[in-house]
Coordinates of C-alpha atoms in Angstrom, one line a residue:
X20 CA 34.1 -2.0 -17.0
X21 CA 33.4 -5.5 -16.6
X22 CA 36.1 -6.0 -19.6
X23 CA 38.4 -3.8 -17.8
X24 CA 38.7 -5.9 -15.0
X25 CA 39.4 -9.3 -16.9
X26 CA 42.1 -7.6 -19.2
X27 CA 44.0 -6.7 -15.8
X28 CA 43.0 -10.2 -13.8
X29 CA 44.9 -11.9 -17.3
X30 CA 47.9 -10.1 -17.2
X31 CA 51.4 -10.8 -15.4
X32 CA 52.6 -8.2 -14.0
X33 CA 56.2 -6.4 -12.6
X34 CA 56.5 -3.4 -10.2
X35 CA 58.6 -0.6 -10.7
X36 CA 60.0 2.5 -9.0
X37 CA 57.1 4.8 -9.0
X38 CA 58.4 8.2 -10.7
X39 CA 57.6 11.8 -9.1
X40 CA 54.3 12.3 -10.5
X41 CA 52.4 13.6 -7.3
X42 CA 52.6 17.0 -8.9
X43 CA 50.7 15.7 -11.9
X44 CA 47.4 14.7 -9.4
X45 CA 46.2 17.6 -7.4
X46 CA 43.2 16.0 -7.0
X47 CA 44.3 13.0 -5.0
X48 CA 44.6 12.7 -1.1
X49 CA 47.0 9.9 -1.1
X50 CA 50.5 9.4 -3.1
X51 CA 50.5 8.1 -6.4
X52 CA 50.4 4.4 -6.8
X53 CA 53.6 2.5 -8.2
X54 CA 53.8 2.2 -12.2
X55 CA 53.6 -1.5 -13.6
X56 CA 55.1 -2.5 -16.0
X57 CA 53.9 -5.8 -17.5
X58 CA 55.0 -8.4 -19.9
X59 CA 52.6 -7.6 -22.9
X60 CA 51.7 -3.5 -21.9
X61 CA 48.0 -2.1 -24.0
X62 CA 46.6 1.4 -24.3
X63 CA 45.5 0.8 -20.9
X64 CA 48.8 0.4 -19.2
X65 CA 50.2 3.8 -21.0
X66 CA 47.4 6.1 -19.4
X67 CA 48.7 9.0 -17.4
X68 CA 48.2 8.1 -13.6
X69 CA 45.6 11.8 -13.7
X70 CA 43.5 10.4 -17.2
X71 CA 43.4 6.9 -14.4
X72 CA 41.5 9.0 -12.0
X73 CA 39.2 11.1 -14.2
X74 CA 38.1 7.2 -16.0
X75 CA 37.5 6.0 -12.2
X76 CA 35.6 8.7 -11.5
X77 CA 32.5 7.4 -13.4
X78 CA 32.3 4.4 -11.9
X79 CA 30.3 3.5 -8.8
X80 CA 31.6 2.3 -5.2
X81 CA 31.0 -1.5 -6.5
X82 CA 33.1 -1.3 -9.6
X83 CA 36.0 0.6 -7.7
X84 CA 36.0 -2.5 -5.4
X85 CA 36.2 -4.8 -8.1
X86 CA 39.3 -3.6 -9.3
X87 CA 40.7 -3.6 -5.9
X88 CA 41.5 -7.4 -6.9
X89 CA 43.1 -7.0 -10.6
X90 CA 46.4 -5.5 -10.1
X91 CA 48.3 -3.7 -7.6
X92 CA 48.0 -0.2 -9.8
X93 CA 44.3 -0.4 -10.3
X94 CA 43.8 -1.3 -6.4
X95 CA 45.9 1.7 -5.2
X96 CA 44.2 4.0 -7.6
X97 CA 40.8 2.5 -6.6
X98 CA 41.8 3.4 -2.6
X99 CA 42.5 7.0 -3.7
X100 CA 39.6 9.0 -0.8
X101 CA 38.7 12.0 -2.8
X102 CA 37.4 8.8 -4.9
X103 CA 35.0 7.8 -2.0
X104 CA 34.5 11.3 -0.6
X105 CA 32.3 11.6 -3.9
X106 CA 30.0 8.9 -3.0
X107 CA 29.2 10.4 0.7
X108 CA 28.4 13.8 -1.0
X109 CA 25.7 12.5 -3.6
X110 CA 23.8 10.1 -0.9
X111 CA 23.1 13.3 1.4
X112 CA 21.9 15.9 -1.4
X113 CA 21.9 19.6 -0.2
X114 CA 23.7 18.8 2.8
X115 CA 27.4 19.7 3.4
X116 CA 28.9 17.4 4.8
X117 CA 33.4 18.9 5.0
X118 CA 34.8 15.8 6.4
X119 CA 35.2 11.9 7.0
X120 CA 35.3 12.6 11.1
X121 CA 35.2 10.3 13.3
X122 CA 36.2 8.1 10.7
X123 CA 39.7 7.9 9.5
X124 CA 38.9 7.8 5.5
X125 CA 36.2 8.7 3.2
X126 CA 36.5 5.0 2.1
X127 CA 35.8 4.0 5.6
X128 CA 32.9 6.2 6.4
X129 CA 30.9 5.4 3.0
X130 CA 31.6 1.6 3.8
X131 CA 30.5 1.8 7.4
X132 CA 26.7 3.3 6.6
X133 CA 26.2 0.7 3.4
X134 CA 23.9 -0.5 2.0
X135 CA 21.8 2.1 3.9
X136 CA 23.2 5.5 2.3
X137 CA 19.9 5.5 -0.2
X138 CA 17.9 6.8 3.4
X139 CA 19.1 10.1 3.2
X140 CA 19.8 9.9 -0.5
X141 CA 15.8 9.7 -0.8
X142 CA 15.4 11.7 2.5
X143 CA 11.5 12.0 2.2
X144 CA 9.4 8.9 3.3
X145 CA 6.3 8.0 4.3
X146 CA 4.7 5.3 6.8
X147 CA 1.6 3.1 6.3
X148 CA 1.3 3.6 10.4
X149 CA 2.0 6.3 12.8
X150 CA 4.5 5.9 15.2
X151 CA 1.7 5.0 18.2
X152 CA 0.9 2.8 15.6
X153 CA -2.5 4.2 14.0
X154 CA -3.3 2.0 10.5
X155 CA -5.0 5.3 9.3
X156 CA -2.5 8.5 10.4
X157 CA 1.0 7.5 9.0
X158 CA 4.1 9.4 9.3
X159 CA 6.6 11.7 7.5
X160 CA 9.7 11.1 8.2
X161 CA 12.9 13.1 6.8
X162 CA 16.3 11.0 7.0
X163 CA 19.6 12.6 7.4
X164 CA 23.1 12.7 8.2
X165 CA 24.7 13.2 11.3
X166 CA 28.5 14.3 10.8
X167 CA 28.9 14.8 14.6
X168 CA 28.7 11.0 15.3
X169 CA 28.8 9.6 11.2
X170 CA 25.2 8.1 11.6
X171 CA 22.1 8.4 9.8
X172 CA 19.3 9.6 11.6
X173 CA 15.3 9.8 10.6
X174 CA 12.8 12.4 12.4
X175 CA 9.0 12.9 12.1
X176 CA 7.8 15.9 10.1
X177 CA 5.3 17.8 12.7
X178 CA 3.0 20.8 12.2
X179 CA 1.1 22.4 14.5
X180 CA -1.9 24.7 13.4
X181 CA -1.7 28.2 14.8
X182 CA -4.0 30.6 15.9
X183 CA -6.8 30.4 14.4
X184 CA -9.3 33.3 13.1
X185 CA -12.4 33.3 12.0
X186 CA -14.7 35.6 9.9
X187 CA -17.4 35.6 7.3
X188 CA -17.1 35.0 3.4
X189 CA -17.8 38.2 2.2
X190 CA -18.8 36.1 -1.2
X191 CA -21.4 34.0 1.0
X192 CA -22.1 35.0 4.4
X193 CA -23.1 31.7 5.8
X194 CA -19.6 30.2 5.0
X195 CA -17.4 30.6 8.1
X196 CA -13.8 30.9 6.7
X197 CA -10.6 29.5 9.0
X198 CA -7.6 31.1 8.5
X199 CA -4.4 29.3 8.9
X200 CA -0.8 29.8 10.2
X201 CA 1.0 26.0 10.0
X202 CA 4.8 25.9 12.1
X203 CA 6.4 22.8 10.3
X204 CA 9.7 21.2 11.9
X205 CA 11.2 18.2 13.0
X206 CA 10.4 16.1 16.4
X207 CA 14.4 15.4 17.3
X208 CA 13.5 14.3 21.1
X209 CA 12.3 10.4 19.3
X210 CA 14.3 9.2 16.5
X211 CA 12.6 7.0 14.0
X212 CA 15.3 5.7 12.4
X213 CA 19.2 5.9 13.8
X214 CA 21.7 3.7 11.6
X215 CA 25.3 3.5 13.4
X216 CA 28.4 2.8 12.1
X217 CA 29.1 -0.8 11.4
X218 CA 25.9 -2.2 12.0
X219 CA 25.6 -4.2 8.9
X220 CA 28.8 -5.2 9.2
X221 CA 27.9 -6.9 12.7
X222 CA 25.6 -8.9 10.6
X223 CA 26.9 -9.2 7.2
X224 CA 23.3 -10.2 5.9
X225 CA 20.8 -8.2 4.2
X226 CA 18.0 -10.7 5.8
X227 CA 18.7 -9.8 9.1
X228 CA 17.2 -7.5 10.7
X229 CA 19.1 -4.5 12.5
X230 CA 18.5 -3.0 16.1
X231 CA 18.4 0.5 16.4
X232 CA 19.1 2.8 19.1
X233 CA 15.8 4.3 19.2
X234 CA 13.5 4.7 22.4
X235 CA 16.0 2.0 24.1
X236 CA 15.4 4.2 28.2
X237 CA 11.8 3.9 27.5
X238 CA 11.8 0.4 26.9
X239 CA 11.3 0.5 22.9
X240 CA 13.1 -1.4 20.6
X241 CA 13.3 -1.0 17.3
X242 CA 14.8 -2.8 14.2
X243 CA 15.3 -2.1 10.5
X244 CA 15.1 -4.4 7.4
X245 CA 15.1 -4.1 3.7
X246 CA 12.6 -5.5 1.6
X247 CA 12.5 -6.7 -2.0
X248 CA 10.3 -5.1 -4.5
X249 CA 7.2 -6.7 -5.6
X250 CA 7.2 -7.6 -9.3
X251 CA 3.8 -5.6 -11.6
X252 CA 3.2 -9.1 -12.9
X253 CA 3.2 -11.1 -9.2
X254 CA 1.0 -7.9 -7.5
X255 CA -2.4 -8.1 -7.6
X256 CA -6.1 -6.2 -6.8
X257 CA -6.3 -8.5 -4.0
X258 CA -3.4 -7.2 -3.0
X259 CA -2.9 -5.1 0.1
X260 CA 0.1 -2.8 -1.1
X261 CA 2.2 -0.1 0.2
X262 CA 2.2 2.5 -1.3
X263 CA -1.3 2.5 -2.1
X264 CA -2.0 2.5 -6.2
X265 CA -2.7 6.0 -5.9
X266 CA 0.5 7.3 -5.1
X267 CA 2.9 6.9 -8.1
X268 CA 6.0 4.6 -7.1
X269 CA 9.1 2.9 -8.2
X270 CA 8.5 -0.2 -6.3
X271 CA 6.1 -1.4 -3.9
X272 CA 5.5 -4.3 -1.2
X273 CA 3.2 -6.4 1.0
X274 CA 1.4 -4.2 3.4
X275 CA 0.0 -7.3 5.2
X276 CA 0.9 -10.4 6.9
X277 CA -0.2 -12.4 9.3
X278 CA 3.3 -13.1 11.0
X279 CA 4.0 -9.4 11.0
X280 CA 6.7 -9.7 8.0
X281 CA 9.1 -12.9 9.6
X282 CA 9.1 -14.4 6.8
X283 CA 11.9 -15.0 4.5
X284 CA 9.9 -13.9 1.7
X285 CA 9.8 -10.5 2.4
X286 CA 13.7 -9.6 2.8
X287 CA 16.1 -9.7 -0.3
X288 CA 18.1 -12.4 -0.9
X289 CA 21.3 -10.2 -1.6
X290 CA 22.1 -6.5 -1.7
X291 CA 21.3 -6.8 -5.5
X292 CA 17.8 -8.0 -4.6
X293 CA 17.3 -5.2 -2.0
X294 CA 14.7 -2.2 -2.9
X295 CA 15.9 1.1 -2.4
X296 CA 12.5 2.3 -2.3
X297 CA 11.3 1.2 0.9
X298 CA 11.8 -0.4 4.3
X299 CA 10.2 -1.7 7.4
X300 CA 10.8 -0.9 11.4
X301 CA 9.7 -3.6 14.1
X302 CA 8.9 -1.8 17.2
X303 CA 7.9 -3.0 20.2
X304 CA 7.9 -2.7 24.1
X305 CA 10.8 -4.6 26.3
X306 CA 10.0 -5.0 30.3
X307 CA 13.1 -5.9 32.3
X308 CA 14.9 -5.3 36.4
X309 CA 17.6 -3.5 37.2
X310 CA 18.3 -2.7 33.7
X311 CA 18.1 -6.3 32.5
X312 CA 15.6 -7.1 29.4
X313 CA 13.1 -9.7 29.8
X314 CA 13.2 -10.8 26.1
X315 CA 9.4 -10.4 25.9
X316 CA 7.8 -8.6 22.9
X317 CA 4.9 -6.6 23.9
X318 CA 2.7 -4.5 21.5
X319 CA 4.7 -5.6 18.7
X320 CA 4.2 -4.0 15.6
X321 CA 5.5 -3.2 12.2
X322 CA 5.5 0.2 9.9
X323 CA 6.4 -0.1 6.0
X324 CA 8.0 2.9 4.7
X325 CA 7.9 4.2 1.1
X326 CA 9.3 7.8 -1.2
X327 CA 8.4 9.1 -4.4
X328 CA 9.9 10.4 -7.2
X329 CA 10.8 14.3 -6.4
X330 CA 10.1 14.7 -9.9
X331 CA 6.4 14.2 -8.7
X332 CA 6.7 17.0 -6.1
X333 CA 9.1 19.6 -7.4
X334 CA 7.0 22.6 -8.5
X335 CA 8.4 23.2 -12.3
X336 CA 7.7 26.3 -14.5
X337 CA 5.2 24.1 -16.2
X338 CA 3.6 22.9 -13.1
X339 CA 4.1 25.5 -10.2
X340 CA 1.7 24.0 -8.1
X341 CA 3.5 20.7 -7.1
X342 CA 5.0 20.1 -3.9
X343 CA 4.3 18.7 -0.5
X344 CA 2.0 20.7 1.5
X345 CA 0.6 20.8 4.5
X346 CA -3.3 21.1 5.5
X347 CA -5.6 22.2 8.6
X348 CA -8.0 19.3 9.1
X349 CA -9.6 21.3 11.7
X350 CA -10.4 18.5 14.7
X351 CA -7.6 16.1 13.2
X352 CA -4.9 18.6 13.5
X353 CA -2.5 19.0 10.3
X354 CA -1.7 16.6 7.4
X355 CA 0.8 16.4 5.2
X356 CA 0.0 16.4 1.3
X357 CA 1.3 15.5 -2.0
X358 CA -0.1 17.8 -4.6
X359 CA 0.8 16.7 -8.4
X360 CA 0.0 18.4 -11.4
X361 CA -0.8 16.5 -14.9
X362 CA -2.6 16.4 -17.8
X363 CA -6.3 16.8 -18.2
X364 CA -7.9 13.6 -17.8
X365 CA -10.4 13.4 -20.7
X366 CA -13.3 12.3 -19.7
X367 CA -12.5 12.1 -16.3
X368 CA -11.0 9.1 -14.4
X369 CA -13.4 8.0 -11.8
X370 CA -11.6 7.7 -8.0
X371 CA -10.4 4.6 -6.7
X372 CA -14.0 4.6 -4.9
X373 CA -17.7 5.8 -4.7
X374 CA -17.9 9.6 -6.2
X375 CA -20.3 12.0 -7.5
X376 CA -20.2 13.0 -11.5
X377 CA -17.5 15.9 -11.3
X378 CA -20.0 18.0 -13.2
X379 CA -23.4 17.4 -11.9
X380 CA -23.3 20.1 -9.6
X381 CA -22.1 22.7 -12.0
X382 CA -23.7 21.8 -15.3
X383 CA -26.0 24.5 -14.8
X384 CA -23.8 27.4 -13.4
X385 CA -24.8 29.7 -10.6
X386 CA -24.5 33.3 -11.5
X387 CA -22.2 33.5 -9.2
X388 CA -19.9 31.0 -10.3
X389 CA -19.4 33.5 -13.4
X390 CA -16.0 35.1 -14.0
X391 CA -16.8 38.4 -12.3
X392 CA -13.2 40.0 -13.2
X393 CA -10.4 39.0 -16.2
X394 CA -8.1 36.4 -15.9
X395 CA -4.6 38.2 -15.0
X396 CA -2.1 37.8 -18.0
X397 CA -0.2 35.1 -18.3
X398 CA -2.0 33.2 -15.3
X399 CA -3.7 30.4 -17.9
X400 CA 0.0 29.5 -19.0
X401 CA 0.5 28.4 -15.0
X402 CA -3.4 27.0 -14.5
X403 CA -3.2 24.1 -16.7
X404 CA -4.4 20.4 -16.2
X405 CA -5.7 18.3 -13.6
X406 CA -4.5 18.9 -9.6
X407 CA -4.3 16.3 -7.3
X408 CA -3.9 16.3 -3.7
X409 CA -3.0 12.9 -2.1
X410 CA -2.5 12.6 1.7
X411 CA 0.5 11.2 2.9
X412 CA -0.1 11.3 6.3
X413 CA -4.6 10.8 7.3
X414 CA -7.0 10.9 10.2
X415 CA -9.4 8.1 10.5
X416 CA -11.9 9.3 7.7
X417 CA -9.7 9.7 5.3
X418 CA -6.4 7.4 5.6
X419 CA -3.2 8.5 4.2
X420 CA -2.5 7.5 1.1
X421 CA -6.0 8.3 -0.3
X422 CA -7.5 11.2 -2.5
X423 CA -8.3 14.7 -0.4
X424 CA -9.7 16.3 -3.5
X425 CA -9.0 16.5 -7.5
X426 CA -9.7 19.3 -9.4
X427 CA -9.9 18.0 -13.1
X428 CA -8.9 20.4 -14.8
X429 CA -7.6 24.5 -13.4
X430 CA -7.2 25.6 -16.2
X431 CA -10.2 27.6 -18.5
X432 CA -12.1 24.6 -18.5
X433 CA -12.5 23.7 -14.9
X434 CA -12.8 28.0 -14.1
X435 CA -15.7 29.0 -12.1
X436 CA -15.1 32.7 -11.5
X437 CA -12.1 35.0 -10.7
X438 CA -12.9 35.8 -7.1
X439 CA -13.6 39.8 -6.2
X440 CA -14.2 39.7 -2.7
X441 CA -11.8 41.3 -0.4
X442 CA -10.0 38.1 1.0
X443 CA -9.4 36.0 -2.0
X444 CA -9.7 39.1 -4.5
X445 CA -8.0 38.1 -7.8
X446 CA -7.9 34.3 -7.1
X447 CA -9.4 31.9 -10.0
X448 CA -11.6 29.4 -8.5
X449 CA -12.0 26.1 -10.3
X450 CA -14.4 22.9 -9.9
X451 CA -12.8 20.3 -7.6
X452 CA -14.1 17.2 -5.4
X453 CA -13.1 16.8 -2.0
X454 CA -13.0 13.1 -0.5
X455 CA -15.3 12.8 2.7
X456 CA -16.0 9.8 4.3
X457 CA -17.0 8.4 7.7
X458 CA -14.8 7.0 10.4
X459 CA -12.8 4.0 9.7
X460 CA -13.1 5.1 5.7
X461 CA -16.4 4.2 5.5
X462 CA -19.4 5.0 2.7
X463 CA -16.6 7.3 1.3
X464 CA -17.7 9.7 -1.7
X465 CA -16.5 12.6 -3.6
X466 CA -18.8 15.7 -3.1
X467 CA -18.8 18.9 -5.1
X468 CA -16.1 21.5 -3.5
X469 CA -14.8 24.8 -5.0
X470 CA -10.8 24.9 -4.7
X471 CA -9.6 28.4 -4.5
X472 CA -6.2 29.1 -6.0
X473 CA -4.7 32.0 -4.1
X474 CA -1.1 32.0 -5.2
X475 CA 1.5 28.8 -5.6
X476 CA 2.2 29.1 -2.0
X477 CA -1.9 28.9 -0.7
X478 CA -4.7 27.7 -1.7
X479 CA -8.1 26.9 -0.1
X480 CA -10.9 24.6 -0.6
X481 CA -14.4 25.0 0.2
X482 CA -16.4 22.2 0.5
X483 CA -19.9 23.2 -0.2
X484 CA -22.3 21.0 1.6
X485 CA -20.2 21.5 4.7
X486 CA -20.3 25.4 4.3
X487 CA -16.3 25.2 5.2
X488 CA -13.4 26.6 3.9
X489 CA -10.1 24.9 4.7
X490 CA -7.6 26.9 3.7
X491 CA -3.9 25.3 3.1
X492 CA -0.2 26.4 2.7
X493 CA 2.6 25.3 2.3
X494 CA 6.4 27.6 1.9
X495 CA 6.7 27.1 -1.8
X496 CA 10.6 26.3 -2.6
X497 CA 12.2 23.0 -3.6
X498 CA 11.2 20.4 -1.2
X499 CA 15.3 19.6 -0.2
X500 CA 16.0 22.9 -0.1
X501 CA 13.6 23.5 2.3
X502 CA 14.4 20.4 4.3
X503 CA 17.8 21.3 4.7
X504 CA 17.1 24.5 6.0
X505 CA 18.7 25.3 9.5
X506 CA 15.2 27.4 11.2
X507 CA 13.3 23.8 9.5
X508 CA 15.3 21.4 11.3
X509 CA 14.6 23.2 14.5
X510 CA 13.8 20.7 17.5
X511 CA 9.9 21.7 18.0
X512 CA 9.4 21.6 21.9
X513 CA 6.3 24.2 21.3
X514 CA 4.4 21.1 19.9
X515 CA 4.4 20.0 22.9
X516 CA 3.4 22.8 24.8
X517 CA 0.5 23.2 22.4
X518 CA -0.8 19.8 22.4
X519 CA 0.1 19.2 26.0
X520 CA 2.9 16.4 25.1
X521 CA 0.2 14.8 22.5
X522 CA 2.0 15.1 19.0
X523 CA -0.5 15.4 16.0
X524 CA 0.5 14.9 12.5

């Protein structure tokens, strides 16, 4: 490409009546651009105006600009909007989005939301903090695009748990089992991110930071700014980082600083520089009269964002138990897992902190950890290698971005039994670990646990020294599909009828 554009910058050049070729471009929303013909033609120059388009279709919104400034043909064909209609389309997968309104060109509406279209490109993201500003809870946030008014809008992922039942474990009668019945949506009344038109272009800098119309009748403000990705050779164990090292990612960043993130340091130093892969949000309270703001920051504070991969949580034929689920904590309310499925870690990895052997407690089995009933057909071709479950939002035991249990291997080697009882009849259950810990993630530890594999949309873990089941589901389709869903994206006003205007998540 690069070549391209200096064969075109050398070359004089002579315009020429444009002939009657719009029949030739059916694909094009404006009129062809004039012919050229120059002083020492190539190959180039001879192309058919449609061959033009289909070559420019490869290239992304930086190269088309680019050859804005070569010659007069290449700039026309380069403003061509079904060009630039393209790029809005692939920035907000699995949503349709049919026109450019209230912009006047697709050119104009991609330019206007830039550099920020890789928000809803990503859509799912995850917070270090909650929005009351927790260090433990974190947030999930799901970012997309608002064709009413062009902008790019961010919500929290809720859940609320249900009615609860309970009953006895026909397997063990002093095990008290809790059903569960999740209603996931999105909280629309609060924003947590809302990019408007033109607001990079009112600051033309990738180190500023932008305001956001977020929370502004309750007082709140709230700015954006992109961060730089921290280099594997610079990061370090001393290191506080977000994501945590747990949680497989592209890039990550400073999760602490003493100055709350002022510094230079932490922003890119062009749009080349910026990270893609996370963000920040100041928030704090403004006071003001008679509408007027004061200018002082109260409660300041500041939330890093981060995604992952959907490779990691797309549930495969291989590995149909990936996927983002979400999990009844009991007291805590719901929490929102990542759940990825690899290879058999042999021998086993230890945790990122204090744990039990993953075999002590089994290495003489229980009779009643023996398969009672066959293993269906085909099932050992889906149970295969280790299962993780990571939590991306916590509770103050167990922060997000920490371990909620591993089972090290589900398939024949990690296998336990094939339940019989009426409730889980049918279901292989496998050795697993579940992370427990005290408040504040203190003298945390991996203690024996059972996990109970139910189908790809359910499973259930019982934590045996706790004589608990939590039982966990998730609607098992492709995590964007499901996001885009119209009954998902439902404002959820019976959270806060439930919760009596207290939000959990």
């Amino acid at each position: 490409m690069d070549a391209l554009i200096r064969i075109f910058r050398s070359r004089k050049m002579v315009i020429s009546d444009p002939p009657d070729r719009s029949a030739a471009l059916p694909h094009m929303d404006s009129p062809i651009a004039p012919t050229m013909v120059y002083a020492n033609p190539s190959s180039l120059d001879l192309l058919p105006a449609e061959i033009l388009y289909q070559i420019l279709t490869f290239l992304p919104p930086q190269s088309l600009i680019a050859l804005t400034s070569t010659s007069k043909l290449f700039r026309a064909h380069a403003l061509v909007d079904s060009l630039w209609s393209r790029f809005v389309r692939e920035n907000v997968p699995g949503q349709p989005v049919l026109e450019c309104y209230p912009a006047e060109s697709w050119r104009e509406l991609y330019i206007s939301l830039y550099p920020y279209w890789f928000l809803t490109r990503k859509k799912i993201w995850f917070s270090d903090k909650a929005h009351t500003g927790s260090n433990w809870v974190g947030n999930l946030v799901v970012m997309r695009y608002d064709p009413r008014r062009a902008c790019i809008e961010g919500f929290r992922l809720v859940a609320k748990q249900g009615i609860h039942s309970f009953e006895a474990w026909d397997w063990n009668q002093e095990v008290i089992i809790h059903t569960f019945d999740p209603h996931v949506g999105l909280f629309m009344d609060d924003p947590v991110v809302k990019i408007d038109r033109g607001c990079y272009a009112q600051h033309n800098s990738v180190k500023e930071e932008v305001m956001m119309n977020t929370g502004v009748s309750r007082g709140v403000r709230s700015m954006l700014s992109l961060c730089h990705g921290l280099e594997p050779h610079r990061q370090s164990n001393a290191m506080t980082l977000w994501p945590s090292r747990i949680i497989p990612a592209k890039e990550r960043v400073r999760n602490e600083s003493r100055h709350l993130f002022r510094g230079e340091g932490h922003r890119p130093s062009s749009l080349s520089d910026a990270s893609e892969n996370t963000f920040r949000i100041r928030k704090w309270v403004e006071f003001g009269g008679l509408g007027i703001p004061l200018g002082v920051h109260i409660g300041e504070d500041v939330m890093t964002f981060s995604t992952v991969s959907d490779e990691y949580y797309t549930p495969t034929k291989e590995k149909p138990w990936q996927g983002i689920w979400v999990g009844d904590y009991s007291g805590h309310g719901c929490e929102f897992l990542l759940l990825m499925q690899g290879a058999v870690i042999s021998p086993p990895v230890a945790p990122l902190s204090s744990f039990e052997s993953p075999l002590q407690h089994h290495d003489e089995l229980d009779p009643r950890y023996r398969p009672t009933l066959p293993v269906p057909e085909g099932e050992d071709g889906l149970c295969a290698g280790r299962l993780e479950a990571i939590k991306l939002t916590g509770d103050p035991n167990v922060p997000r971005g920490e371990f909620t249990w591993i089972a090290e291997d589900i398939g024949p080697g990690g296998l336990l039994r094939v339940a019989n009882e009426r409730m889980f009849r049918g279901s292989r259950v496998v050795r697993s670990l579940g992370h427990s810990a005290a408040r504040q993630f203190r003298n945390d530890k991996f203690i024996a646990a059972q996990l109970i594999m139910i189908n790809p949309n359910t499973l259930a873990q019982y934590w045996e020294k706790e004589s608990t089941i939590i039982d966990v589901h998730f609607a098992r389709r492709q995590p964007r599909e499901l996001l885009d869903s119209d009954s998902f994206c439902e404002t959820v006003s019976s959270f806060k009828e439930a919760y009596g205007g207290q939000l959990y998540n």
